[in-house]
Amino acid sequence: MEKGCEFLSKVVSKEIFTPEDLNEEQKMLRDTVAKFMKEEVLPKVDELEKGNHDLMVELLKKAGELGFFAIEYPKEYGGLELDKVSALCVNEAMMQYTSFAVSSEAHVTIGSHPIIFFGTDEQKKKYLPDLAYAKKIAAYALTEPGAGSDALNAKTTATPVDGGKYFTLNGTKQFITNAGFADIFIVFAKVDGKDFTAFIVERQWGVKTGKEEDKMGQKGSSTRQVILEDVKVPKENVLGEIGKGHKVALNALNLGRMRLGGVSGGAGLYLTKKALDYARERKQFGKAIFDFPLIKWKIANMVSKSFAAQSAAYRLTHNIDRLWLGDGMQEWQAFEELAVEATILKVGGSELLWHIVDDAVQIHGGYGYIKEYEVERHYRDERVNRIYEGTNEINRLNIPEMIIRRAMRGRINFFEWVEKSKKEIDDVNEIKKLVQDFSLKEELFALESAKRLLIISAQEAFTKFAEEIQNEQELLAAFSDIAIGIYISESAIARAEKHKDKPFGDYYKKMAQFFVQIYWSKIIQSFEIMHLRLGKGLEIAEKLYKVLPRVDVIKLSREIAEQTAQIM
């Protein structure tokens, strides 16, 4: 079982959980949601895109009645309390229409989980039964007009009144999903202007909203300002402790980041199928455009990136389930334990999906730019993924910051990892022994070498810059890009290894190999950025380039594309 950051210190397990390991109940749940999307939601997309939020609420409530949301709520408060893997496969199915998926997730993930994580028994009894079945809809109100990435620097105030029995909330929240129709808001404000605190606020207490934002994408979802003018909230609706609102906010975002990055692989496969179908039908110069090698290259890129992102998502989600349901950690603690990996998945997954949807539009040519074709909407809908739940720039800084903080607090044995890494880099045969049993041992050896050099380089950076390391944002971002590449790449390798003897084993192996071979150049470039800043030159990057034997990726891409066409 993996705990937080341990992927940096050990070889990935061959037994990671994968989508192929879903049980029959999970598959049935996924297929039921996919059927609901196809029959109930997709036929109404045109109307939803016009901003018909009454229709969105109707569909959310219908999904709630069918129990699609209840899977994540505790049994004692009316929910089904299934594992997070079940939730993930449901959310993948919802990504057929992003606005519906986002509205659902704003309700379940960041709208309801703060209460699940930190609510009192009274609060849970009062709110969760209705939220579980979408009898009431939730929203999460953290961002403010002047506080985006610096969300804890809130200006919204909560002033005790009536001898402390109530608080009056004043302030404005910005870009709040579900704001137009939510009944319950998780609102963050500073008590007496200083103690950052979370509150459960009901719309009926006087919450107002601004006009609908005219967004680039996700037009079917509601996004508005939430305006609080002397909104009177009983003290019983303080969520968690006064002054501990950051604990509520950050742990909700840990889940949100995991979920946002987690659906990228499934969404990518959906878009790959759309692009592939078009490529087979579209004729140019007397043949289907799929038969042109550059189109096959794009299909291979899309499906391999989807495969890798999905592999990382199920690996991480199952590890959270094992910490929570297996080890008995509180649910929020399991997410906090794997917050680094969740952040890696958010950044890596959202950026892989960006490239996938871009290729889907490109394969459609001019038609990809026309609203009649579904990929145009997905292109616009995807763009915000790299902005919300923390911008990818902020999250790139968060990854090394969290690792440093854990090292300083003794939560990880980072300095032992440094010494071990130095020894193993000097004797690469030790590393080779660790990966000898993997089919893609050359690729995994390269990643394991990169891990050790990353740990050593990080220690050198901390030593050189000390407290000023926070100002070395480019270096920190390069660190994160290496960590992201390692985690997602080795997840793809482990999935391929686990299923190597299955009928699709050869296909999986090719996708994993292709992904690593293509991403490897970015890992090397990131090491160059780090080492030049550290004054170490390019020697290590040049050595790394030689670590991974190169293969004919053109041949590989054509084979992957042909197999994808047979399978999809």
Coordinates of C-alpha atoms in Angstrom, one line a residue:
M1 CA 0.0 0.0 0.0
E2 CA 1.3 3.4 -1.0
K3 CA 1.3 6.3 1.5
G4 CA 2.0 9.9 0.6
C5 CA 5.0 10.6 -1.6
E6 CA 6.2 7.0 -1.3
F7 CA 6.2 6.6 -5.1
L8 CA 9.4 8.6 -5.1
S9 CA 11.2 6.0 -2.9
K10 CA 10.0 2.7 -4.3
V11 CA 9.3 0.8 -7.5
V12 CA 5.6 0.9 -8.5
S13 CA 3.7 -2.2 -7.6
K14 CA 2.7 -4.6 -10.4
E15 CA -0.7 -5.0 -8.5
I16 CA -2.0 -1.4 -8.8
F17 CA -5.8 -1.2 -9.2
T18 CA -6.9 -0.7 -12.8
P19 CA -10.2 -0.1 -14.6
E20 CA -10.0 -3.8 -15.7
D21 CA -10.4 -4.7 -12.0
L22 CA -13.8 -3.1 -11.5
N23 CA -16.3 -5.6 -10.1
E24 CA -19.6 -6.4 -11.6
E25 CA -21.5 -3.9 -9.4
Q26 CA -19.1 -1.1 -10.4
K27 CA -19.4 -1.9 -14.1
M28 CA -23.2 -2.0 -13.8
L29 CA -23.2 1.4 -12.0
R30 CA -20.9 2.9 -14.7
D31 CA -23.0 1.5 -17.5
T32 CA -26.2 2.7 -15.9
V33 CA -24.8 6.3 -15.6
A34 CA -23.5 6.1 -19.2
K35 CA -27.0 5.1 -20.4
F36 CA -28.6 7.9 -18.4
M37 CA -26.2 10.4 -20.1
K38 CA -26.9 9.0 -23.5
E39 CA -30.7 8.9 -23.1
E40 CA -31.5 11.7 -20.7
V41 CA -28.7 14.3 -20.9
L42 CA -27.1 14.4 -24.3
P43 CA -30.4 14.8 -26.2
K44 CA -30.9 18.0 -24.2
V45 CA -27.5 19.5 -24.6
D46 CA -28.6 22.3 -27.1
E47 CA -31.1 23.5 -24.6
L48 CA -28.7 23.3 -21.6
E49 CA -26.1 25.2 -23.6
K50 CA -28.5 28.1 -23.9
G51 CA -28.5 28.4 -20.1
N52 CA -31.7 26.6 -19.2
H53 CA -30.7 25.9 -15.6
D54 CA -34.2 24.8 -14.7
L55 CA -33.6 21.8 -17.0
M56 CA -30.1 21.3 -15.4
V57 CA -31.7 21.1 -12.0
E58 CA -34.4 18.7 -13.3
L59 CA -31.6 16.4 -14.6
L60 CA -29.6 16.7 -11.4
K61 CA -32.6 15.8 -9.3
K62 CA -33.4 12.8 -11.6
A63 CA -29.8 11.6 -11.3
G64 CA -30.1 12.1 -7.5
E65 CA -33.3 10.0 -7.4
L66 CA -31.5 7.2 -9.2
G67 CA -28.9 7.2 -6.5
F68 CA -26.0 8.4 -8.6
F69 CA -24.9 10.9 -6.0
A70 CA -25.7 8.9 -2.9
I71 CA -22.8 6.5 -3.5
E72 CA -20.5 8.9 -1.7
Y73 CA -22.6 9.7 1.3
P74 CA -22.5 7.8 4.6
K75 CA -25.1 5.1 5.2
E76 CA -26.1 6.5 8.5
Y77 CA -27.3 9.7 6.8
G78 CA -29.1 8.0 3.9
G79 CA -26.2 7.4 1.5
L80 CA -24.8 4.2 0.0
E81 CA -21.2 4.8 1.3
L82 CA -19.5 3.1 -1.6
D83 CA -15.8 3.4 -2.4
K84 CA -14.1 6.2 -4.3
V85 CA -13.4 3.9 -7.2
S86 CA -17.1 3.5 -7.8
A87 CA -17.4 7.3 -7.7
L88 CA -14.6 7.6 -10.2
C89 CA -16.1 5.3 -12.8
V90 CA -19.5 7.2 -12.4
N91 CA -17.8 10.5 -13.0
E92 CA -15.9 9.3 -16.1
A93 CA -19.3 8.4 -17.6
M94 CA -20.7 11.8 -16.8
M95 CA -17.9 13.5 -18.7
Q96 CA -19.8 12.9 -21.9
Y97 CA -21.3 16.3 -21.1
T98 CA -18.9 18.4 -19.1
S99 CA -21.4 20.9 -17.8
F100 CA -23.5 18.1 -16.2
A101 CA -20.4 16.5 -14.7
V102 CA -19.2 19.8 -13.3
S103 CA -22.6 20.6 -11.8
S104 CA -22.7 17.2 -10.2
E105 CA -19.2 17.4 -8.8
A106 CA -19.7 20.9 -7.5
H107 CA -22.7 19.5 -5.6
V108 CA -21.2 16.2 -4.4
T109 CA -17.4 16.7 -4.1
I110 CA -16.7 20.2 -2.9
G111 CA -20.3 21.1 -2.0
S112 CA -21.2 18.2 0.2
H113 CA -17.9 16.6 1.3
P114 CA -16.9 19.5 3.7
I115 CA -20.0 18.4 5.7
I116 CA -19.2 14.7 5.3
F117 CA -15.6 15.4 6.4
F118 CA -16.1 18.0 9.2
G119 CA -19.8 18.3 10.0
T120 CA -21.2 17.6 13.4
D121 CA -23.7 14.8 13.8
E122 CA -26.5 17.4 13.9
Q123 CA -25.3 19.1 10.7
K124 CA -25.0 15.8 8.9
K125 CA -28.5 14.7 10.0
K126 CA -29.9 18.0 8.9
Y127 CA -28.3 18.3 5.5
L128 CA -26.8 15.1 4.1
P129 CA -30.0 13.1 3.5
D130 CA -31.4 15.8 1.2
L131 CA -28.0 16.4 -0.5
A132 CA -27.5 12.6 -1.1
Y133 CA -30.5 12.5 -3.4
A134 CA -30.3 16.0 -4.8
K135 CA -33.4 17.1 -3.1
K136 CA -31.2 20.1 -2.3
I137 CA -28.2 21.2 -4.3
A138 CA -24.9 22.4 -2.8
A139 CA -22.2 24.8 -3.9
Y140 CA -18.7 25.7 -2.6
A141 CA -18.0 29.4 -2.1
L142 CA -14.3 30.1 -1.6
T143 CA -12.9 32.3 -4.4
E144 CA -13.4 36.1 -4.2
P145 CA -13.0 38.9 -6.8
G146 CA -9.7 39.9 -5.2
A147 CA -8.5 36.5 -3.9
G148 CA -8.2 33.7 -6.5
S149 CA -5.1 31.6 -5.9
D150 CA -4.6 33.4 -2.6
A151 CA -8.0 32.1 -1.4
L152 CA -7.2 32.2 2.3
N153 CA -6.8 35.9 2.0
A154 CA -10.5 36.3 2.1
K155 CA -12.2 39.7 2.7
T156 CA -15.6 38.2 3.5
T157 CA -16.3 38.8 7.2
A158 CA -18.4 37.0 9.9
T159 CA -19.3 39.1 12.8
P160 CA -20.7 37.6 16.0
V161 CA -24.1 39.0 17.0
D162 CA -26.8 38.3 19.6
G163 CA -24.3 37.3 22.2
G164 CA -22.5 34.9 19.8
K165 CA -25.6 32.9 18.9
Y166 CA -25.4 34.1 15.2
F167 CA -22.9 35.5 12.8
T168 CA -23.6 38.1 10.1
L169 CA -21.7 37.4 6.9
N170 CA -20.7 40.2 4.5
G171 CA -18.8 39.8 1.3
T172 CA -18.8 38.6 -2.3
K173 CA -17.7 35.3 -3.7
Q174 CA -16.7 34.9 -7.4
F175 CA -17.0 32.2 -10.0
I176 CA -19.2 29.9 -7.9
T177 CA -20.5 26.8 -9.7
N178 CA -24.2 26.0 -9.1
A179 CA -24.7 29.5 -7.6
G180 CA -27.8 30.1 -9.7
F181 CA -29.8 27.2 -8.2
A182 CA -27.9 25.9 -5.1
D183 CA -29.9 25.6 -1.8
I184 CA -26.8 25.2 0.4
F185 CA -23.5 27.0 0.3
I186 CA -20.2 26.2 2.0
V187 CA -19.0 29.7 2.6
F188 CA -15.6 30.8 4.0
A189 CA -15.3 34.0 6.0
K190 CA -13.1 35.6 8.6
V191 CA -14.6 35.8 12.1
D192 CA -13.9 39.3 13.4
G193 CA -11.9 39.9 10.3
K194 CA -9.1 37.4 11.3
D195 CA -10.1 33.8 12.0
F196 CA -10.7 32.1 8.6
T197 CA -13.8 29.9 9.1
A198 CA -16.2 27.7 7.2
F199 CA -20.0 28.0 7.4
I200 CA -23.0 26.1 6.1
V201 CA -25.3 28.8 4.7
E202 CA -28.8 28.3 3.4
R203 CA -30.0 30.4 0.4
Q204 CA -33.2 31.2 2.2
W205 CA -31.3 33.2 4.8
G206 CA -30.8 36.0 2.3
V207 CA -28.1 34.8 0.0
K208 CA -28.1 36.8 -3.3
T209 CA -26.4 36.0 -6.5
G210 CA -25.1 38.1 -9.4
K211 CA -25.9 37.6 -13.1
E212 CA -24.8 34.4 -14.9
E213 CA -21.2 34.7 -16.2
D214 CA -21.0 34.5 -20.0
K215 CA -18.3 31.9 -20.1
M216 CA -16.1 30.5 -22.8
G217 CA -17.2 27.0 -22.1
Q218 CA -19.3 24.8 -19.7
K219 CA -22.2 27.0 -20.7
G220 CA -24.7 24.5 -19.3
S221 CA -23.5 25.0 -15.7
S222 CA -24.4 27.9 -13.5
T223 CA -21.5 30.3 -12.6
R224 CA -22.3 33.5 -10.6
Q225 CA -21.2 35.7 -7.8
V226 CA -22.5 34.9 -4.4
I227 CA -23.4 38.1 -2.6
L228 CA -23.7 38.1 1.2
E229 CA -25.2 41.2 2.8
D230 CA -25.8 40.8 6.5
V231 CA -26.7 37.2 6.0
K232 CA -27.5 35.9 9.5
V233 CA -26.1 32.4 10.2
P234 CA -26.6 30.5 13.5
K235 CA -23.5 29.4 15.3
E236 CA -24.6 25.8 14.9
N237 CA -23.7 26.2 11.3
V238 CA -20.0 26.8 11.8
L239 CA -18.4 24.0 9.9
G240 CA -15.4 22.6 11.8
E241 CA -13.7 25.0 14.2
I242 CA -13.5 28.8 14.2
G243 CA -10.2 29.7 12.7
K244 CA -9.7 26.3 11.1
G245 CA -11.4 27.0 7.8
H246 CA -8.2 26.3 5.9
K247 CA -8.5 22.7 7.0
V248 CA -12.0 22.5 5.5
A249 CA -11.1 24.4 2.4
L250 CA -7.8 22.5 1.6
N251 CA -9.2 19.0 2.2
A252 CA -12.2 19.6 0.0
L253 CA -9.8 20.8 -2.7
N254 CA -7.7 17.6 -2.2
L255 CA -10.7 15.6 -3.2
G256 CA -11.6 18.1 -6.0
R257 CA -8.2 18.0 -7.5
M258 CA -8.1 14.2 -7.5
R259 CA -11.6 14.0 -9.1
L260 CA -10.8 16.7 -11.7
G261 CA -7.6 15.0 -12.8
G262 CA -9.1 11.6 -12.3
V263 CA -11.7 11.9 -15.0
S264 CA -9.2 13.1 -17.6
G265 CA -8.3 9.7 -18.8
G266 CA -11.9 8.5 -19.2
A267 CA -12.8 11.8 -21.0
G268 CA -9.8 11.3 -23.2
L269 CA -10.9 7.9 -24.3
Y270 CA -14.4 9.2 -25.1
L271 CA -12.8 12.0 -27.3
T272 CA -10.4 9.5 -28.9
K273 CA -13.4 7.4 -30.0
K274 CA -15.1 10.5 -31.4
A275 CA -12.0 11.5 -33.4
L276 CA -11.4 7.9 -34.5
D277 CA -15.0 7.6 -35.8
Y278 CA -14.7 10.8 -37.7
A279 CA -11.3 9.8 -39.2
R280 CA -12.7 6.5 -40.4
E281 CA -15.7 8.2 -42.1
R282 CA -14.0 11.3 -43.6
K283 CA -12.5 10.7 -47.0
Q284 CA -9.8 12.8 -48.7
F285 CA -7.7 11.9 -51.8
G286 CA -9.8 8.9 -52.2
K287 CA -9.3 7.3 -48.8
A288 CA -10.3 7.6 -45.1
I289 CA -8.1 10.2 -43.3
F290 CA -7.4 7.5 -40.7
D291 CA -5.2 5.8 -43.3
F292 CA -2.8 8.8 -43.3
P293 CA 0.2 8.3 -40.9
L294 CA -0.1 11.7 -39.2
I295 CA -3.7 11.0 -38.3
K296 CA -2.6 7.6 -36.9
W297 CA 0.1 9.4 -34.9
K298 CA -2.5 11.6 -33.3
I299 CA -4.8 8.7 -32.5
A300 CA -1.9 6.9 -30.9
N301 CA -1.0 10.0 -28.9
M302 CA -4.6 10.5 -27.7
V303 CA -5.2 6.9 -26.7
S304 CA -1.8 6.5 -25.0
K305 CA -2.2 9.7 -23.0
S306 CA -5.8 8.6 -22.0
F307 CA -4.4 5.2 -21.0
A308 CA -1.7 6.7 -18.8
A309 CA -3.9 9.3 -17.2
Q310 CA -6.6 6.7 -16.4
S311 CA -4.0 4.3 -15.0
A312 CA -2.8 7.0 -12.6
A313 CA -6.3 7.9 -11.6
Y314 CA -7.4 4.4 -10.6
R315 CA -4.1 3.7 -8.9
L316 CA -4.5 6.8 -6.7
T317 CA -8.2 6.4 -6.1
H318 CA -7.8 2.8 -4.9
N319 CA -5.0 3.8 -2.6
I320 CA -7.2 6.3 -1.0
D321 CA -9.9 3.6 -0.6
R322 CA -7.3 1.3 1.1
L323 CA -6.2 4.0 3.5
W324 CA -9.8 4.9 4.3
L325 CA -11.7 1.6 4.2
G326 CA -8.8 -0.7 4.8
D327 CA -6.6 1.1 7.3
G328 CA -9.4 2.9 9.1
M329 CA -8.1 6.5 8.4
Q330 CA -10.8 9.2 8.5
E331 CA -11.9 9.9 4.9
W332 CA -10.5 13.4 4.8
Q333 CA -7.2 12.1 6.3
A334 CA -6.8 9.6 3.5
F335 CA -7.1 12.4 0.9
E336 CA -4.7 14.6 2.9
E337 CA -2.2 11.7 3.0
L338 CA -2.2 11.5 -0.8
A339 CA -2.5 15.2 -1.5
V340 CA 0.8 15.3 -3.4
E341 CA -0.4 12.6 -5.7
A342 CA -3.8 14.2 -6.1
T343 CA -2.1 17.4 -7.2
I344 CA 0.1 15.6 -9.6
L345 CA -3.1 14.0 -11.1
K346 CA -4.8 17.3 -11.4
V347 CA -2.0 19.0 -13.2
G348 CA -0.9 16.1 -15.3
G349 CA -4.4 14.8 -16.1
S350 CA -5.8 18.2 -17.1
E351 CA -2.9 18.9 -19.4
L352 CA -3.0 15.6 -21.0
L353 CA -6.7 16.1 -21.7
W354 CA -5.9 19.5 -23.1
H355 CA -3.6 17.9 -25.8
I356 CA -6.2 15.1 -26.4
V357 CA -9.1 17.4 -27.1
D358 CA -6.8 19.7 -29.2
D359 CA -5.9 16.7 -31.4
A360 CA -9.6 15.7 -31.6
V361 CA -10.5 19.1 -33.0
Q362 CA -7.5 18.9 -35.4
I363 CA -8.5 15.6 -36.8
H364 CA -12.0 17.0 -37.5
G365 CA -10.3 19.8 -39.4
G366 CA -12.6 22.8 -40.2
Y367 CA -15.6 20.9 -38.9
G368 CA -13.9 20.7 -35.4
Y369 CA -14.3 24.5 -35.3
I370 CA -18.1 24.3 -35.9
K371 CA -20.6 24.0 -33.0
E372 CA -22.5 21.3 -34.8
Y373 CA -19.6 18.9 -33.9
E374 CA -19.3 17.8 -30.3
V375 CA -15.5 18.2 -30.1
E376 CA -15.9 22.0 -30.5
R377 CA -17.8 22.1 -27.2
H378 CA -15.3 19.8 -25.4
Y379 CA -12.5 22.1 -26.6
R380 CA -14.1 25.1 -24.9
D381 CA -15.2 23.1 -21.8
E382 CA -11.8 21.7 -21.2
R383 CA -9.9 25.0 -21.0
V384 CA -11.0 25.9 -17.4
N385 CA -9.6 22.6 -16.0
R386 CA -6.2 24.2 -15.8
I387 CA -7.6 27.1 -13.8
Y388 CA -10.0 25.9 -11.2
E389 CA -9.3 23.8 -8.1
G390 CA -6.1 25.9 -8.0
T391 CA -4.3 27.0 -11.2
N392 CA -1.8 24.5 -12.6
E393 CA 0.9 27.1 -11.9
I394 CA 0.0 27.3 -8.2
N395 CA -0.3 23.5 -8.0
R396 CA 3.1 23.1 -9.6
L397 CA 4.4 25.1 -6.7
N398 CA 2.3 23.1 -4.2
I399 CA 3.9 19.7 -5.1
P400 CA 7.4 20.5 -3.9
E401 CA 6.1 22.7 -1.1
M402 CA 4.1 19.8 0.3
I403 CA 7.0 17.4 0.0
I404 CA 9.4 19.9 1.8
R405 CA 6.8 20.4 4.6
R406 CA 6.4 16.7 5.1
A407 CA 10.2 16.2 5.2
M408 CA 10.6 19.0 7.8
R409 CA 7.9 17.5 9.9
G410 CA 9.3 14.0 9.7
R411 CA 6.3 12.6 7.9
I412 CA 8.6 11.2 5.1
N413 CA 12.2 10.1 5.4
F414 CA 13.4 12.4 2.7
F415 CA 17.0 12.7 3.8
E416 CA 17.2 8.9 4.0
W417 CA 15.9 8.8 0.5
V418 CA 18.7 11.2 -0.6
E419 CA 21.4 9.0 0.9
K420 CA 19.9 5.9 -0.6
S421 CA 19.5 7.6 -4.0
K422 CA 23.2 8.6 -4.0
K423 CA 24.3 5.1 -3.4
E424 CA 22.0 3.6 -6.0
I425 CA 23.0 6.1 -8.7
D426 CA 26.6 5.2 -8.1
D427 CA 25.7 1.5 -8.6
V428 CA 23.0 1.3 -11.2
N429 CA 23.0 -2.5 -11.0
E430 CA 21.0 -2.1 -7.8
I431 CA 18.3 -0.2 -9.7
K432 CA 18.3 -2.7 -12.5
K433 CA 17.7 -5.6 -10.1
L434 CA 14.5 -3.8 -8.9
V435 CA 13.0 -3.5 -12.3
Q436 CA 14.3 -6.8 -13.8
D437 CA 10.9 -8.6 -13.8
F438 CA 9.0 -5.9 -15.7
S439 CA 8.4 -6.3 -19.4
L440 CA 9.2 -2.6 -19.9
K441 CA 12.3 -2.7 -17.7
E442 CA 14.3 -0.2 -19.8
E443 CA 11.5 2.4 -19.5
L444 CA 11.1 1.7 -15.8
F445 CA 14.8 1.8 -15.2
A446 CA 14.9 5.2 -16.8
L447 CA 12.1 6.4 -14.5
E448 CA 13.7 4.9 -11.4
S449 CA 17.0 6.7 -12.3
A450 CA 15.1 9.9 -12.8
K451 CA 13.5 9.5 -9.3
R452 CA 16.9 9.2 -7.6
L453 CA 18.3 12.2 -9.5
L454 CA 15.2 14.2 -8.7
I455 CA 15.6 13.6 -5.0
I456 CA 19.3 14.4 -5.1
S457 CA 18.6 17.6 -7.1
A458 CA 15.8 18.6 -4.8
Q459 CA 18.1 18.3 -1.8
E460 CA 20.8 20.4 -3.6
A461 CA 18.2 23.0 -4.4
F462 CA 17.0 23.2 -0.8
T463 CA 20.6 23.6 0.4
K464 CA 21.5 26.2 -2.1
F465 CA 18.4 28.4 -1.9
A466 CA 17.2 27.7 1.7
E467 CA 14.2 29.9 2.5
E468 CA 14.6 31.7 -0.9
I469 CA 13.5 28.5 -2.6
Q470 CA 9.9 29.8 -2.7
N471 CA 11.2 32.5 -5.2
E472 CA 12.6 29.8 -7.5
Q473 CA 9.3 29.1 -9.1
E474 CA 10.7 28.0 -12.4
L475 CA 12.9 25.5 -10.7
L476 CA 10.0 24.2 -8.5
A477 CA 7.8 23.9 -11.6
A478 CA 10.5 21.8 -13.3
F479 CA 10.7 19.6 -10.3
S480 CA 6.9 19.1 -10.5
D481 CA 7.0 18.3 -14.2
I482 CA 9.5 15.5 -13.5
A483 CA 7.4 14.1 -10.6
I484 CA 4.2 14.3 -12.7
G485 CA 5.9 12.4 -15.6
I486 CA 7.3 9.7 -13.3
Y487 CA 4.0 9.1 -11.5
I488 CA 1.8 8.9 -14.6
S489 CA 4.4 7.0 -16.7
E490 CA 5.0 4.3 -14.1
S491 CA 1.3 3.9 -13.6
A492 CA 0.9 3.1 -17.3
I493 CA 3.8 0.6 -17.1
A494 CA 2.3 -1.1 -14.0
R495 CA -1.1 -1.4 -15.7
A496 CA 0.5 -2.9 -18.8
E497 CA 2.5 -5.3 -16.7
K498 CA -0.5 -6.4 -14.6
H499 CA -2.4 -7.4 -17.8
K500 CA 0.5 -8.5 -20.0
D501 CA -1.0 -12.0 -20.3
K502 CA -4.4 -10.8 -21.3
P503 CA -5.6 -10.6 -25.0
F504 CA -5.0 -6.8 -24.9
G505 CA -1.6 -7.1 -23.1
D506 CA 0.5 -6.3 -26.1
Y507 CA -1.7 -3.2 -26.9
Y508 CA -1.3 -2.0 -23.3
K509 CA 2.5 -2.5 -23.4
K510 CA 2.8 -0.5 -26.6
M511 CA 0.8 2.4 -25.2
A512 CA 2.8 2.5 -22.0
Q513 CA 6.1 2.4 -23.9
F514 CA 4.9 5.1 -26.4
F515 CA 3.8 7.4 -23.6
V516 CA 7.2 7.1 -21.7
Q517 CA 9.2 7.5 -24.9
I518 CA 7.4 10.7 -25.8
Y519 CA 7.3 12.2 -22.3
W520 CA 11.0 11.4 -21.6
S521 CA 12.2 14.4 -23.5
K522 CA 10.2 16.7 -21.2
I523 CA 11.7 15.0 -18.2
I524 CA 15.2 15.6 -19.6
Q525 CA 14.3 19.2 -20.4
S526 CA 13.1 19.8 -16.8
F527 CA 16.3 18.4 -15.4
E528 CA 18.2 20.8 -17.7
I529 CA 16.3 23.7 -16.3
M530 CA 17.0 22.6 -12.7
H531 CA 20.6 21.9 -13.2
L532 CA 21.5 25.0 -15.1
R533 CA 19.9 27.0 -12.3
L534 CA 21.9 25.0 -9.7
G535 CA 25.1 25.7 -11.7
K536 CA 25.6 22.0 -12.5
G537 CA 25.6 22.2 -16.3
L538 CA 24.1 19.7 -18.6
E539 CA 26.1 16.6 -17.8
I540 CA 23.4 14.8 -15.9
A541 CA 20.7 15.6 -18.5
E542 CA 23.0 14.3 -21.2
K543 CA 23.5 11.1 -19.2
L544 CA 19.8 10.7 -18.8
Y545 CA 19.2 11.0 -22.5
K546 CA 21.3 7.9 -22.9
V547 CA 19.6 6.0 -20.1
L548 CA 16.5 5.1 -22.1
P549 CA 17.1 3.1 -25.3
R550 CA 15.1 4.8 -28.0
V551 CA 12.6 2.9 -30.1
D552 CA 11.0 3.5 -33.5
V553 CA 8.0 5.5 -32.2
I554 CA 6.6 5.9 -35.7
K555 CA 6.3 2.2 -36.1
L556 CA 4.9 2.0 -32.6
S557 CA 2.3 4.8 -33.2
R558 CA 1.0 3.1 -36.4
E559 CA 0.6 -0.2 -34.5
I560 CA -1.2 1.4 -31.6
A561 CA -3.5 3.3 -34.0
E562 CA -4.4 0.1 -35.9
Q563 CA -5.1 -1.8 -32.7
T564 CA -7.2 1.1 -31.4
A565 CA -9.3 1.1 -34.6
Q566 CA -9.9 -2.7 -34.0
I567 CA -10.9 -2.2 -30.4
M568 CA -12.9 1.0 -30.4

